[in-house]
Amino acid sequence: MPASWKLLAPVAVALVLALIPAPEGLDPYAWRYFAIFSGVVVALIFEPIPGALIGMIGVTLIALLSPWALYSPEELAEPGFNPSSASLSWALSGFSNGTVWLIFAAFMFALGYDRSGLGRRLALLLVKAMGRRTLTLGYAVALADLALAPFTPSSTARSGGTIFPIIRNLPPLYDSLPNDPSSRRIGGYVMWTALAATCVTSSMFLTALAPNLLALELAERTVKTSISWIEWFVAFAPVGIVLLAAVPFLTWKLYPPEVKEAPQVVEWAGNELTKLGGLTRKEYLLGFLVMAALGFWIFGEPQFNSTTVALAVLCAIVLTGIVTWDDVLSNKQAWSTLVWFATLVALAGGLTKVGFVEWFAESAGHHVDKVPANVALVGLVVIFYLSHYVFASVTAHATAMLPVMLTLGSAHPDMNMKALTLSLVLTLGIMGVLTPYATGPSPVYYGSGYIPPNDYWRLGPIFGFVFLLAFLAIGIPWILLIT
């Protein structure tokens, strides 16, 4: 069976690490926890089975082995302590986490866009208004993604599920066909612009990418640093605005379309809008509800918890008939993400509980504090960003690498931890441009047939370098100034 090694690799890694004696200064039970956690990370990288199931297996295994991998001898010796009950509470702790439920509720916002037709209408309106020239068509695609991003925590749903189905109809209007030399007429330009733009918007808003929210929870558990929705947006806005404005033009220069004018696109978008008819009651209601949610997310803290707001809007979306309860129950991606992230939050928190994070920080501190704090910050960001080449999931990357980078940074006595946390988590979206497997929409555009493999592997590093350079030159100085 070709994929059998992917199943065996996580088990082998966990067993090998568990059999190695614990490093000096770290308790054996904490080392065994780290061994199992490492096996989970390897499984997330290779994904031989669904990610949610990997997380479930991880917390269940540790709960079963809790006397040897979760609790210290001192805890086990306490009168009345029941490791089986305590470990179950730990395993389920992620399901009581507010961030996990915020992600779940926000997925339903995306479902509302789809069911009501509002997402398609917004994209078509922009294409009709700006699609006469190919360059401005690129900006229309980018702005359509931007309009949906604050309320759609899945770039796959936003770009792959809403933007792509619309724009894939555009190239054939100009005899630009997939898997054909004619793909360069207009198709390649439109597809690459859409992918690069969604990577930028994924970093621009906290609620534009589910791993963004997971990353903040990991940061809170690892180094006790919290970031609000508005802090996230303000921190990335300068570099995000520059990159979003640059993407269509940069693609125009580096991957130029052969067709410069696109009048047929405007006509097609107009016909599609005519078919949609006027704004429906559901579209009006959804527009009001998502704007209300955004307002509370930005201005409502601390009186209104962000998760409570999201759940209230979810209830309103169902009660007003924008989506049905059956729609909610059948949204497999949302429920799978809920289980996946809840288990990953528990697993990541366990590293702190067993003392691994504190031990690692003390051990690494002797090396990190040898360079100036800001130099160390930049170095950690670059390592974190480029390491995404070995990950096929932003979630797996955040789970595996973010606690490590934050712990390394915390070992420096002069490190601005708020700045470091922002500098790391804000790159989760833009790193998705690097490879054909770097983020959820990547396989969609890679498989569209409009961007040949050689072109994709050439454009990915180029845009990845531009995105990283812009973040280092604009983003980090700005973050250091505001924190």
Coordinates of C-alpha atoms in Angstrom, one line a residue:
M1 CA 0.0 0.0 0.0
P2 CA 1.8 3.2 -1.2
A3 CA 0.6 5.4 1.7
S4 CA 1.5 2.8 4.4
W5 CA 4.7 4.6 5.2
K6 CA 2.8 7.8 6.0
L7 CA 0.9 5.8 8.7
L8 CA 4.0 4.2 10.0
A9 CA 6.2 7.3 10.1
P10 CA 4.3 9.1 13.0
V11 CA 4.3 5.9 15.1
A12 CA 8.0 5.4 14.4
V13 CA 8.9 9.0 15.4
A14 CA 6.9 8.8 18.6
L15 CA 8.4 5.4 19.6
V16 CA 11.9 6.4 18.8
L17 CA 11.7 9.6 20.8
A18 CA 10.0 7.9 23.7
L19 CA 12.8 5.3 24.0
I20 CA 15.5 8.0 24.0
P21 CA 16.3 9.1 27.6
A22 CA 14.9 12.4 28.6
P23 CA 17.2 15.4 28.2
E24 CA 18.8 16.8 31.3
G25 CA 16.4 19.0 33.2
L26 CA 13.3 17.6 31.7
D27 CA 11.1 15.1 33.5
P28 CA 10.7 11.7 31.8
Y29 CA 6.9 12.0 31.7
A30 CA 7.2 15.4 29.9
W31 CA 9.6 13.9 27.4
R32 CA 7.1 11.0 26.7
Y33 CA 4.4 13.7 26.1
F34 CA 6.7 15.5 23.7
A35 CA 7.3 12.2 21.8
I36 CA 3.6 11.6 21.3
F37 CA 3.1 15.3 20.3
S38 CA 5.9 14.9 17.7
G39 CA 4.2 11.9 16.3
V40 CA 1.0 13.9 15.9
V41 CA 2.9 16.7 14.1
V42 CA 4.5 14.2 11.7
A43 CA 1.0 12.8 11.0
L44 CA -0.3 16.3 10.4
I45 CA 2.5 16.9 7.9
F46 CA 1.9 13.7 5.9
E47 CA -1.9 13.5 6.6
P48 CA -2.4 9.7 6.0
I49 CA -5.8 10.2 7.6
P50 CA -8.0 13.3 8.1
G51 CA -6.5 16.0 10.4
A52 CA -9.4 15.9 12.8
L53 CA -8.9 12.2 13.4
I54 CA -5.2 12.7 13.9
G55 CA -6.0 15.2 16.7
M56 CA -8.6 13.0 18.2
I57 CA -6.2 10.0 18.3
G58 CA -3.5 12.2 19.8
V59 CA -5.5 13.4 22.8
T60 CA -7.1 10.0 23.3
L61 CA -3.7 8.3 23.4
I62 CA -2.3 10.8 25.9
A63 CA -5.4 10.5 28.0
L64 CA -5.0 6.7 28.1
L65 CA -1.3 7.0 28.9
S66 CA -1.7 10.0 31.3
P67 CA 0.0 8.3 34.3
W68 CA 3.1 8.1 32.2
A69 CA 2.9 11.0 29.8
L70 CA 0.7 13.8 31.3
Y71 CA 1.0 13.8 35.1
S72 CA 4.1 14.0 37.3
P73 CA 4.7 11.5 40.1
E74 CA 3.9 14.3 42.6
E75 CA 0.4 14.9 41.0
L76 CA -0.3 11.1 40.9
A77 CA 0.6 10.9 44.6
E78 CA -1.9 13.6 45.7
P79 CA -4.7 12.1 47.8
G80 CA -7.9 11.6 45.8
F81 CA -6.3 12.4 42.4
N82 CA -7.9 10.4 39.7
P83 CA -5.7 10.5 36.5
S84 CA -8.4 8.9 34.3
S85 CA -11.0 11.6 35.1
A86 CA -8.4 14.4 35.1
S87 CA -7.0 13.3 31.7
L88 CA -10.5 13.2 30.2
S89 CA -11.2 16.7 31.3
W90 CA -7.9 17.8 29.8
A91 CA -8.7 15.9 26.5
L92 CA -12.0 17.7 26.2
S93 CA -10.7 21.1 27.3
G94 CA -10.3 22.3 23.7
F95 CA -14.0 21.9 23.1
S96 CA -14.7 24.6 25.7
N97 CA -12.3 27.0 24.1
G98 CA -13.9 30.2 22.8
T99 CA -11.6 30.6 19.8
V100 CA -12.5 27.1 18.5
W101 CA -16.2 28.0 18.5
L102 CA -15.5 31.4 16.9
I103 CA -13.8 29.5 14.0
F104 CA -16.8 27.2 13.8
A105 CA -19.4 30.1 13.8
A106 CA -17.4 32.0 11.2
F107 CA -17.5 29.0 8.9
M108 CA -21.2 29.4 9.0
F109 CA -20.9 33.0 7.8
A110 CA -19.2 31.6 4.7
L111 CA -22.0 29.1 4.3
G112 CA -24.4 32.0 4.4
Y113 CA -22.6 33.8 1.6
D114 CA -23.0 30.6 -0.5
R115 CA -26.6 29.9 0.3
S116 CA -27.8 33.5 0.0
G117 CA -25.8 34.2 -3.2
L118 CA -24.4 37.4 -1.7
G119 CA -20.8 36.3 -2.2
R120 CA -21.3 35.5 -5.9
R121 CA -23.2 38.8 -6.4
L122 CA -20.3 40.8 -4.9
A123 CA -17.7 39.2 -7.1
L124 CA -19.8 39.6 -10.2
L125 CA -20.5 43.3 -9.5
L126 CA -16.7 43.9 -9.2
V127 CA -16.0 42.0 -12.3
K128 CA -18.6 44.0 -14.2
A129 CA -17.4 47.3 -12.9
M130 CA -13.6 46.6 -13.5
G131 CA -13.3 43.8 -16.0
R132 CA -13.0 45.8 -19.3
R133 CA -9.2 45.7 -19.1
T134 CA -7.3 42.6 -18.0
L135 CA -5.3 44.5 -15.5
T136 CA -8.3 46.0 -13.8
L137 CA -10.0 42.6 -14.0
G138 CA -7.1 41.4 -11.8
Y139 CA -7.9 44.1 -9.3
A140 CA -11.6 43.1 -9.4
V141 CA -10.7 39.6 -8.5
A142 CA -8.5 40.8 -5.6
L143 CA -11.1 43.2 -4.3
A144 CA -13.8 40.5 -4.5
D145 CA -11.6 38.3 -2.2
L146 CA -11.0 41.3 0.1
A147 CA -14.8 41.9 0.4
L148 CA -15.4 38.3 1.5
A149 CA -12.2 37.9 3.7
P150 CA -13.3 39.4 7.0
F151 CA -16.2 37.0 7.3
T152 CA -14.8 33.8 5.7
P153 CA -12.2 32.0 7.9
S154 CA -11.5 29.5 5.1
S155 CA -9.5 30.7 2.2
T156 CA -10.5 27.4 0.5
A157 CA -14.2 28.3 0.9
R158 CA -13.6 31.9 0.0
S159 CA -11.3 31.6 -3.0
G160 CA -11.6 28.0 -4.0
G161 CA -15.4 27.8 -3.4
T162 CA -16.6 31.3 -4.3
I163 CA -14.0 33.2 -6.4
F164 CA -12.7 30.3 -8.5
P165 CA -16.2 29.1 -9.8
I166 CA -16.8 32.5 -11.1
I167 CA -13.4 33.3 -12.7
R168 CA -13.1 29.9 -14.3
N169 CA -15.8 31.0 -16.7
L170 CA -13.8 34.0 -17.9
P171 CA -10.8 32.5 -19.9
P172 CA -13.0 30.5 -22.3
L173 CA -14.6 33.8 -23.4
Y174 CA -11.2 34.5 -25.0
D175 CA -10.4 31.0 -26.2
S176 CA -8.0 30.6 -23.3
L177 CA -8.2 26.9 -22.4
P178 CA -6.7 24.8 -19.6
N179 CA -3.8 22.5 -20.3
D180 CA -3.2 24.2 -23.6
P181 CA -0.8 26.9 -24.8
S182 CA -3.7 29.3 -25.0
S183 CA -3.9 29.2 -21.2
R184 CA -1.5 32.2 -21.2
R185 CA -4.0 34.3 -23.1
I186 CA -5.8 35.4 -20.0
G187 CA -6.4 32.3 -17.8
G188 CA -3.0 32.1 -16.2
Y189 CA -3.0 35.7 -15.2
V190 CA -6.5 35.6 -13.7
M191 CA -5.8 32.4 -11.7
W192 CA -2.4 33.4 -10.3
T193 CA -3.8 36.8 -9.3
A194 CA -6.7 35.1 -7.5
L195 CA -4.3 32.8 -5.6
A196 CA -1.8 35.5 -4.6
A197 CA -4.6 37.9 -3.6
T198 CA -6.2 35.4 -1.3
C199 CA -2.9 34.8 0.4
V200 CA -2.6 38.5 1.2
T201 CA -6.2 38.8 2.5
S202 CA -5.7 35.7 4.6
S203 CA -3.0 37.6 6.5
M204 CA -4.9 40.9 6.6
F205 CA -7.8 39.8 8.8
L206 CA -7.8 37.6 11.9
T207 CA -11.0 36.0 10.7
A208 CA -9.9 35.4 7.1
L209 CA -8.0 32.1 7.8
A210 CA -8.9 29.6 10.4
P211 CA -5.3 28.9 11.4
N212 CA -5.0 32.6 12.3
L213 CA -7.4 32.1 15.2
L214 CA -5.7 28.8 16.2
A215 CA -2.3 30.6 16.2
L216 CA -3.5 33.2 18.6
E217 CA -4.8 30.5 20.9
L218 CA -1.4 28.8 20.7
A219 CA 0.3 32.1 21.5
E220 CA -1.9 32.7 24.5
R221 CA -1.1 29.2 25.8
T222 CA 2.6 29.3 25.1
V223 CA 3.6 32.9 26.1
K224 CA 0.4 34.4 27.5
T225 CA 0.2 37.0 24.6
S226 CA -3.3 38.0 23.4
I227 CA -4.2 40.0 20.2
S228 CA -7.5 41.5 19.3
W229 CA -9.2 41.6 15.9
I230 CA -8.4 45.3 15.5
E231 CA -4.8 44.9 16.7
W232 CA -4.3 42.2 14.1
F233 CA -5.7 44.3 11.3
V234 CA -3.8 47.5 12.2
A235 CA -0.6 45.5 12.5
F236 CA -0.9 44.1 9.0
A237 CA -2.7 46.9 7.2
P238 CA 0.4 48.8 5.9
V239 CA 2.0 45.8 4.3
G240 CA -1.3 44.3 3.3
I241 CA -2.6 47.3 1.4
V242 CA 0.7 47.6 -0.4
L243 CA 0.8 43.9 -1.4
L244 CA -2.9 43.8 -2.4
A245 CA -2.4 46.8 -4.6
A246 CA 0.8 45.3 -6.1
V247 CA -0.4 41.7 -6.8
P248 CA -2.4 42.3 -10.0
F249 CA 0.2 44.7 -11.4
L250 CA 3.1 42.4 -10.4
T251 CA 1.4 39.4 -12.0
W252 CA 0.8 41.6 -15.1
K253 CA 4.6 42.2 -15.3
L254 CA 5.9 38.7 -14.3
Y255 CA 3.2 36.6 -15.9
P256 CA 1.6 38.9 -18.5
P257 CA -1.6 37.9 -20.3
E258 CA -1.7 38.0 -24.0
V259 CA -5.1 39.6 -24.0
K260 CA -5.0 43.2 -22.7
E261 CA -8.7 44.1 -23.1
A262 CA -11.6 42.0 -21.8
P263 CA -14.9 43.5 -22.9
Q264 CA -16.6 40.1 -23.1
V265 CA -16.0 39.6 -19.4
V266 CA -18.1 42.7 -18.6
E267 CA -21.0 41.5 -20.8
W268 CA -20.8 38.0 -19.2
A269 CA -20.8 39.4 -15.7
G270 CA -23.8 41.6 -16.6
N271 CA -25.7 38.6 -17.9
E272 CA -25.0 36.6 -14.8
L273 CA -26.2 39.5 -12.6
T274 CA -29.4 39.7 -14.6
K275 CA -30.0 36.0 -13.9
L276 CA -29.5 36.7 -10.2
G277 CA -32.2 39.4 -10.3
G278 CA -32.4 42.0 -7.5
L279 CA -31.1 41.7 -4.0
T280 CA -33.1 39.1 -2.0
R281 CA -34.3 39.3 1.6
K282 CA -31.6 36.8 2.5
E283 CA -28.8 38.9 1.0
Y284 CA -30.0 42.0 2.8
L285 CA -30.2 40.2 6.1
L286 CA -26.8 38.5 5.7
G287 CA -25.2 41.8 4.8
F288 CA -26.6 43.4 7.9
L289 CA -25.7 40.5 10.2
V290 CA -22.0 40.2 9.0
M291 CA -21.5 43.9 9.2
A292 CA -22.9 43.9 12.8
A293 CA -20.6 41.0 13.7
L294 CA -17.6 42.9 12.2
G295 CA -18.6 46.1 14.2
F296 CA -18.8 44.1 17.5
W297 CA -15.5 42.4 16.8
I298 CA -13.8 45.7 16.3
F299 CA -15.5 47.9 18.9
G300 CA -17.4 45.6 21.2
E301 CA -14.5 44.3 23.4
P302 CA -14.5 43.9 26.3
Q303 CA -18.3 44.3 26.8
F304 CA -19.1 41.7 24.1
N305 CA -16.9 38.6 23.7
S306 CA -16.1 37.9 20.0
T307 CA -17.1 34.3 20.2
T308 CA -20.5 35.2 21.8
V309 CA -21.1 37.7 19.0
A310 CA -20.3 35.1 16.4
L311 CA -22.6 32.5 17.9
A312 CA -25.4 35.1 18.2
V313 CA -25.0 35.9 14.5
L314 CA -25.0 32.2 13.7
C315 CA -28.3 31.8 15.6
A316 CA -29.7 34.8 13.7
I317 CA -28.6 33.3 10.3
V318 CA -30.5 30.1 11.1
L319 CA -33.5 31.8 12.6
T320 CA -33.9 34.1 9.6
G321 CA -33.7 31.2 7.2
I322 CA -30.5 32.3 5.5
V323 CA -29.3 28.8 6.2
T324 CA -31.2 25.9 7.7
W325 CA -30.2 23.8 10.7
D326 CA -29.8 20.9 8.3
D327 CA -27.3 23.1 6.4
V328 CA -25.4 23.6 9.7
L329 CA -25.4 19.9 10.5
S330 CA -24.3 18.9 7.0
N331 CA -21.3 21.4 6.9
K332 CA -18.7 18.7 7.3
Q333 CA -15.8 21.1 7.0
A334 CA -17.0 23.2 9.9
W335 CA -17.5 20.3 12.2
S336 CA -14.3 18.7 11.2
T337 CA -12.4 21.9 11.8
L338 CA -14.1 22.2 15.3
V339 CA -12.8 18.7 16.3
W340 CA -9.4 19.3 14.7
F341 CA -8.7 22.6 16.3
A342 CA -10.2 21.6 19.7
T343 CA -7.8 18.7 19.9
L344 CA -4.8 20.6 18.7
V345 CA -5.5 23.4 21.3
A346 CA -5.5 20.7 24.0
L347 CA -2.3 19.1 22.7
A348 CA -0.5 22.4 22.4
G349 CA -1.5 23.4 25.9
G350 CA -0.2 20.2 27.2
L351 CA 3.3 21.1 26.2
T352 CA 3.1 24.0 28.7
K353 CA 1.4 21.9 31.3
V354 CA 4.1 19.2 31.4
G355 CA 6.8 21.9 31.6
F356 CA 8.3 21.3 28.1
V357 CA 7.9 24.9 27.0
E358 CA 9.6 26.3 30.1
W359 CA 12.5 23.7 29.8
F360 CA 13.0 24.5 26.1
A361 CA 13.0 28.2 26.7
E362 CA 15.7 27.9 29.4
S363 CA 17.8 25.5 27.2
A364 CA 17.6 27.7 24.1
G365 CA 18.1 31.0 25.9
H366 CA 21.9 30.6 26.0
H367 CA 21.9 30.8 22.2
V368 CA 19.2 33.3 21.3
D369 CA 20.3 36.1 23.6
K370 CA 23.7 36.3 21.9
V371 CA 22.3 38.6 19.2
P372 CA 20.2 41.8 19.5
A373 CA 16.5 41.2 20.2
N374 CA 15.3 42.7 16.9
V375 CA 17.8 40.7 14.9
A376 CA 16.6 37.5 16.6
L377 CA 13.0 38.5 15.8
V378 CA 13.7 38.9 12.1
G379 CA 15.7 35.6 12.1
L380 CA 12.8 33.7 13.7
V381 CA 10.3 35.2 11.3
V382 CA 12.4 34.2 8.3
I383 CA 12.9 30.7 9.6
F384 CA 9.2 30.3 10.4
Y385 CA 8.2 31.6 6.9
L386 CA 10.6 29.5 4.9
S387 CA 9.9 26.3 6.9
H388 CA 6.5 26.3 5.3
Y389 CA 8.1 24.6 2.3
V390 CA 7.9 21.3 4.2
F391 CA 4.3 21.7 5.3
A392 CA 1.2 20.9 3.3
S393 CA -1.1 22.6 5.8
V394 CA -1.0 26.1 7.5
T395 CA -2.7 24.5 10.5
A396 CA 0.1 21.8 10.8
H397 CA 2.7 24.5 10.4
A398 CA 1.2 26.7 13.1
T399 CA 0.8 23.8 15.5
A400 CA 4.3 22.5 15.0
M401 CA 6.4 25.6 14.6
L402 CA 4.7 28.5 16.3
P403 CA 5.2 27.3 19.9
V404 CA 8.8 26.6 19.1
M405 CA 9.5 30.0 17.6
L406 CA 7.7 31.8 20.4
T407 CA 9.5 29.8 23.1
L408 CA 12.9 30.6 21.4
G409 CA 12.0 34.3 21.3
S410 CA 10.9 34.3 25.0
A411 CA 14.3 33.1 25.9
H412 CA 15.7 36.5 24.9
P413 CA 15.6 38.9 27.9
D414 CA 15.0 42.0 25.6
M415 CA 12.4 40.4 23.3
N416 CA 9.2 42.3 22.6
M417 CA 6.9 39.3 22.8
K418 CA 3.8 41.1 21.4
A419 CA 5.9 42.2 18.4
L420 CA 7.3 38.7 17.9
T421 CA 3.9 37.1 18.2
L422 CA 2.4 39.5 15.6
S423 CA 5.3 39.2 13.3
L424 CA 5.0 35.4 13.3
V425 CA 1.2 34.9 13.0
L426 CA 0.8 37.6 10.4
T427 CA 2.8 35.6 7.9
L428 CA 0.5 32.5 8.0
G429 CA -1.6 33.8 5.1
I430 CA 1.2 35.1 2.8
M431 CA 3.3 32.0 3.1
G432 CA 0.5 30.2 1.2
V433 CA 1.9 31.5 -2.1
L434 CA 5.1 29.5 -1.9
T435 CA 4.1 26.0 -3.3
P436 CA 1.2 24.2 -5.0
Y437 CA 0.4 22.6 -1.6
A438 CA 1.1 25.5 0.7
T439 CA -2.6 26.5 1.5
G440 CA -6.1 25.2 0.8
P441 CA -6.8 27.0 -2.5
S442 CA -3.4 26.1 -3.9
P443 CA -4.4 22.7 -5.3
V444 CA -7.6 24.2 -6.8
Y445 CA -5.6 26.8 -8.9
Y446 CA -2.7 24.4 -9.5
G447 CA -5.2 21.8 -10.8
S448 CA -7.1 24.3 -12.9
G449 CA -4.8 23.7 -15.9
Y450 CA -4.1 27.4 -16.4
I451 CA -0.8 27.5 -14.5
P452 CA 1.7 24.8 -15.7
P453 CA 3.8 23.2 -13.0
N454 CA 7.0 24.9 -14.1
D455 CA 5.3 28.3 -14.0
Y456 CA 3.8 27.6 -10.6
W457 CA 7.1 26.6 -9.0
R458 CA 8.8 29.7 -10.6
L459 CA 6.1 32.2 -9.5
G460 CA 5.7 30.8 -6.0
P461 CA 9.3 31.6 -4.8
I462 CA 9.3 34.9 -6.6
F463 CA 6.0 36.1 -5.0
G464 CA 7.0 34.4 -1.7
F465 CA 10.2 36.5 -1.7
V466 CA 8.4 39.7 -2.5
F467 CA 5.8 39.0 0.2
L468 CA 8.5 38.3 2.8
L469 CA 10.6 41.2 1.8
A470 CA 7.7 43.6 2.0
F471 CA 6.8 42.2 5.4
L472 CA 10.3 42.6 6.7
A473 CA 10.7 46.1 5.3
I474 CA 7.3 47.5 6.1
G475 CA 5.5 45.2 8.5
I476 CA 8.1 44.5 11.2
P477 CA 9.2 48.2 11.6
W478 CA 5.5 49.1 11.9
I479 CA 4.8 46.4 14.4
L480 CA 7.7 47.4 16.5
L481 CA 6.5 51.0 16.4
I482 CA 3.0 50.2 17.6
T483 CA 3.8 47.6 20.3

